Short mmCIF file of C-alpha atoms in Angstrom, two decimals:
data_model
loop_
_atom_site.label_atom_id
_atom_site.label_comp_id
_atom_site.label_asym_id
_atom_site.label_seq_id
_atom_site.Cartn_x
_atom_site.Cartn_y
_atom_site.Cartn_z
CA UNK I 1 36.86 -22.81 -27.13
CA UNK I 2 37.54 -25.95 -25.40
CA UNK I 3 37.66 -26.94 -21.41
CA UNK I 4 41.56 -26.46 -21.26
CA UNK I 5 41.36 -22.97 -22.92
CA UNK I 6 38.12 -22.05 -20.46
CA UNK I 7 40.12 -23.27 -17.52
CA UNK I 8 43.11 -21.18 -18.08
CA UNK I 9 41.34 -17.97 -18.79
CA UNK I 10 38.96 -18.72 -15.63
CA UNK I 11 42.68 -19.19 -13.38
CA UNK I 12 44.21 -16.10 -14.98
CA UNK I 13 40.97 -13.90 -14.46
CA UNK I 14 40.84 -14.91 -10.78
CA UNK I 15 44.64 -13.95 -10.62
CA UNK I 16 44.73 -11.14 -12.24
CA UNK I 17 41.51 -10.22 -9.85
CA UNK I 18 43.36 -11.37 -6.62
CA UNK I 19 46.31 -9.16 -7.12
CA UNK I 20 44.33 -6.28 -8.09
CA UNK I 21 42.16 -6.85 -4.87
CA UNK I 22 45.25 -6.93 -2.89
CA UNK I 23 46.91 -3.76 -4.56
CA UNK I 24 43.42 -1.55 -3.49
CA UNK I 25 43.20 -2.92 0.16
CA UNK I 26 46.92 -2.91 0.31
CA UNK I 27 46.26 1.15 -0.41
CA UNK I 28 43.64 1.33 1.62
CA UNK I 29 45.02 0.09 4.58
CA UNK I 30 47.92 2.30 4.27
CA UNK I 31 50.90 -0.01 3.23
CA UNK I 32 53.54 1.93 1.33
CA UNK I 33 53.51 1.96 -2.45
CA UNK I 34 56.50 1.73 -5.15
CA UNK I 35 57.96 5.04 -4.92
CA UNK I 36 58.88 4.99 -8.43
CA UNK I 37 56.55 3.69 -11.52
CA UNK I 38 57.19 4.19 -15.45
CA UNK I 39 54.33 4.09 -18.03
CA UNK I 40 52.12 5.57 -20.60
CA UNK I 41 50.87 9.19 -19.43
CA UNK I 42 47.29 10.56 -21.10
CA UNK I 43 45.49 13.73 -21.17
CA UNK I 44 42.26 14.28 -19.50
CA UNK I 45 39.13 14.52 -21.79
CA UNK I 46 38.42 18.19 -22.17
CA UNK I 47 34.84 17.19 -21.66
CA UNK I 48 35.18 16.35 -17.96
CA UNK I 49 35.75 20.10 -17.08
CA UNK I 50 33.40 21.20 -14.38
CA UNK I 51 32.84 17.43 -13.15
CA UNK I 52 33.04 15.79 -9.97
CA UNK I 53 36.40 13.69 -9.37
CA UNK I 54 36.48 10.85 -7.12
CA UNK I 55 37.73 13.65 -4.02
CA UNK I 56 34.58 15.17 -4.26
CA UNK I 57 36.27 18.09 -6.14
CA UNK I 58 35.28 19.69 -9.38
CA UNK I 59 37.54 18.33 -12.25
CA UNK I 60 39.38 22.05 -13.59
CA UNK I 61 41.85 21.65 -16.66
CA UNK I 62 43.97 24.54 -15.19
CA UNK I 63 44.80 22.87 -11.93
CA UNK I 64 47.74 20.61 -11.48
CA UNK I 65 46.01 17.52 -10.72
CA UNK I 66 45.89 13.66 -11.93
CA UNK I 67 44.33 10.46 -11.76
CA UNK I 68 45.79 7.02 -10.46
CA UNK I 69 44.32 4.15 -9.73
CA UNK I 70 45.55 3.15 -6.41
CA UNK I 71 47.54 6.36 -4.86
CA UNK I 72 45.69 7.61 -2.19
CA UNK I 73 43.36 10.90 -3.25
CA UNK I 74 45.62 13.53 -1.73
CA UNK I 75 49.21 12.39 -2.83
CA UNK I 76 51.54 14.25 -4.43
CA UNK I 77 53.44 12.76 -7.38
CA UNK I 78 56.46 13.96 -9.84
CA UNK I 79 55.80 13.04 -13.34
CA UNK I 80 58.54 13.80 -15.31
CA UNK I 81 58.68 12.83 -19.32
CA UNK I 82 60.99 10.31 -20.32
CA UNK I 83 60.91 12.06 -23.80
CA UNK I 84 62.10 15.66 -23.16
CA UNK I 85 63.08 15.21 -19.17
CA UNK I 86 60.30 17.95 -18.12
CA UNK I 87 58.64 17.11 -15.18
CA UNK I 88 55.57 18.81 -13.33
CA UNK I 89 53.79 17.98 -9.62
CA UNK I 90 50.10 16.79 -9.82
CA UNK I 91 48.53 16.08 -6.93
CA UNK I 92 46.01 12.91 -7.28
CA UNK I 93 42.42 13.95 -6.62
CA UNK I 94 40.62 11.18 -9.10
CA UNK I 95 40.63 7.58 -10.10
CA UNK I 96 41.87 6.53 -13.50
CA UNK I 97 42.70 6.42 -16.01
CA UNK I 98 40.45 3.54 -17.45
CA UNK I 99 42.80 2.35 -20.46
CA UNK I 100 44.69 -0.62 -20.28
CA UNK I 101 48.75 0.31 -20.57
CA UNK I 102 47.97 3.25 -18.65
CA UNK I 103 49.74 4.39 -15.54
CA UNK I 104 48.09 8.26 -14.93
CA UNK I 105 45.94 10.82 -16.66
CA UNK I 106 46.99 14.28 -16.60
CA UNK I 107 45.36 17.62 -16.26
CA UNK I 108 45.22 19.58 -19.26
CA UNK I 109 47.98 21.99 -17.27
CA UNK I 110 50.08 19.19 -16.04
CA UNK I 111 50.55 18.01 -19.72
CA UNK I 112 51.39 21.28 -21.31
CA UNK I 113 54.02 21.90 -18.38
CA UNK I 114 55.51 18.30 -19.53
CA UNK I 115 55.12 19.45 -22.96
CA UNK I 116 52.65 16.71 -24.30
CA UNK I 117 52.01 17.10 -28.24
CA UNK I 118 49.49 14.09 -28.23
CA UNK I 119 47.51 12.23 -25.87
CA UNK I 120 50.22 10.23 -24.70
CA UNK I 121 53.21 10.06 -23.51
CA UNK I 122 55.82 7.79 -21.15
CA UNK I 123 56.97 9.23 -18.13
CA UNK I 124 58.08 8.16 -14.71
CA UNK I 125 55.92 9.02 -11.16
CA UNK I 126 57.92 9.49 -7.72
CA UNK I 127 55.86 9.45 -4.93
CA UNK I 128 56.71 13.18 -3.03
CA UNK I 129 54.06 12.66 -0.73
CA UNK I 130 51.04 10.94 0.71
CA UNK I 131 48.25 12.15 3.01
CA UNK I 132 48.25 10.61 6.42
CA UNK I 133 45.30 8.10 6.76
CA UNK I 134 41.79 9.57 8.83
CA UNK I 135 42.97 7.11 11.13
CA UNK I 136 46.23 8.75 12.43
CA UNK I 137 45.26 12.19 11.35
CA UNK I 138 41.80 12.12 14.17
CA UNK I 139 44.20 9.65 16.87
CA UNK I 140 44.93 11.77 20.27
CA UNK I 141 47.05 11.12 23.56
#
């Protein structure tokens, strides 16, 4: 690989790592995400059952529940299946999924409801709700 080629993978992987950065503390600071977002959909390992999720809560297949990278633990999301128009409510109680291309992984329940035959599928996520931050939630008169 020569200097040119080194240099433009160094410039993209500090771009690519500034705008990640910036998503996360946008989150955590509260700022308003897309309310809409299309992408690939997966299935929860059936493995993880019984494990901790990033809430603190126990990971259970049955549950309605998902995992997104930078939705606030707590929100409340539509997924609906761009393949058969089913759609389901998760709400987001882990971070994921770890696959590049991406967007959510589902609970085993939240991908029978959309009527998943494999691991993947694309859908679309509306934002239905988000918690209110600590912040506001523990603020008096």
């Amino acid at each position: 690989m020569n200097l040119d080629n080194r240099a433009a993978i160094h410039v993209v992987y500090i771009w690519l790592t500034v705008c990640g950065s910036f998503v996360i503390a946008a989150t955590a600071c509260g700022a308003t995400l897309p309310r809409a977002q299309t992408g690939l959909a997966s299935v929860y390992s059936g493995n993880l059952n019984g494990k901790s999720t990033a809430s603190g809560e126990r990971y259970d297949s049955g549950a309605l529940t998902a995992a997104h990278l930078t939705l606030p633990l707590g929100a409340e999301v539509r997924v609906t299946s761009l393949e058969n128009g089913k759609s389901v409510r998760v709400r987001v109680n882990d971070r994921g999924p770890r696959v590049q291309g991406r967007i959510i992984d589902l609970s085993s329940s939240a991908a029978a409801a959309l009527g998943m035959r494999s691991g993947v599928a694309r859908v679309r996520l509306e934002i239905i709700s988000q918690p209110a931050r600590a912040a506001d939630a523990h603020s008096g008169p």
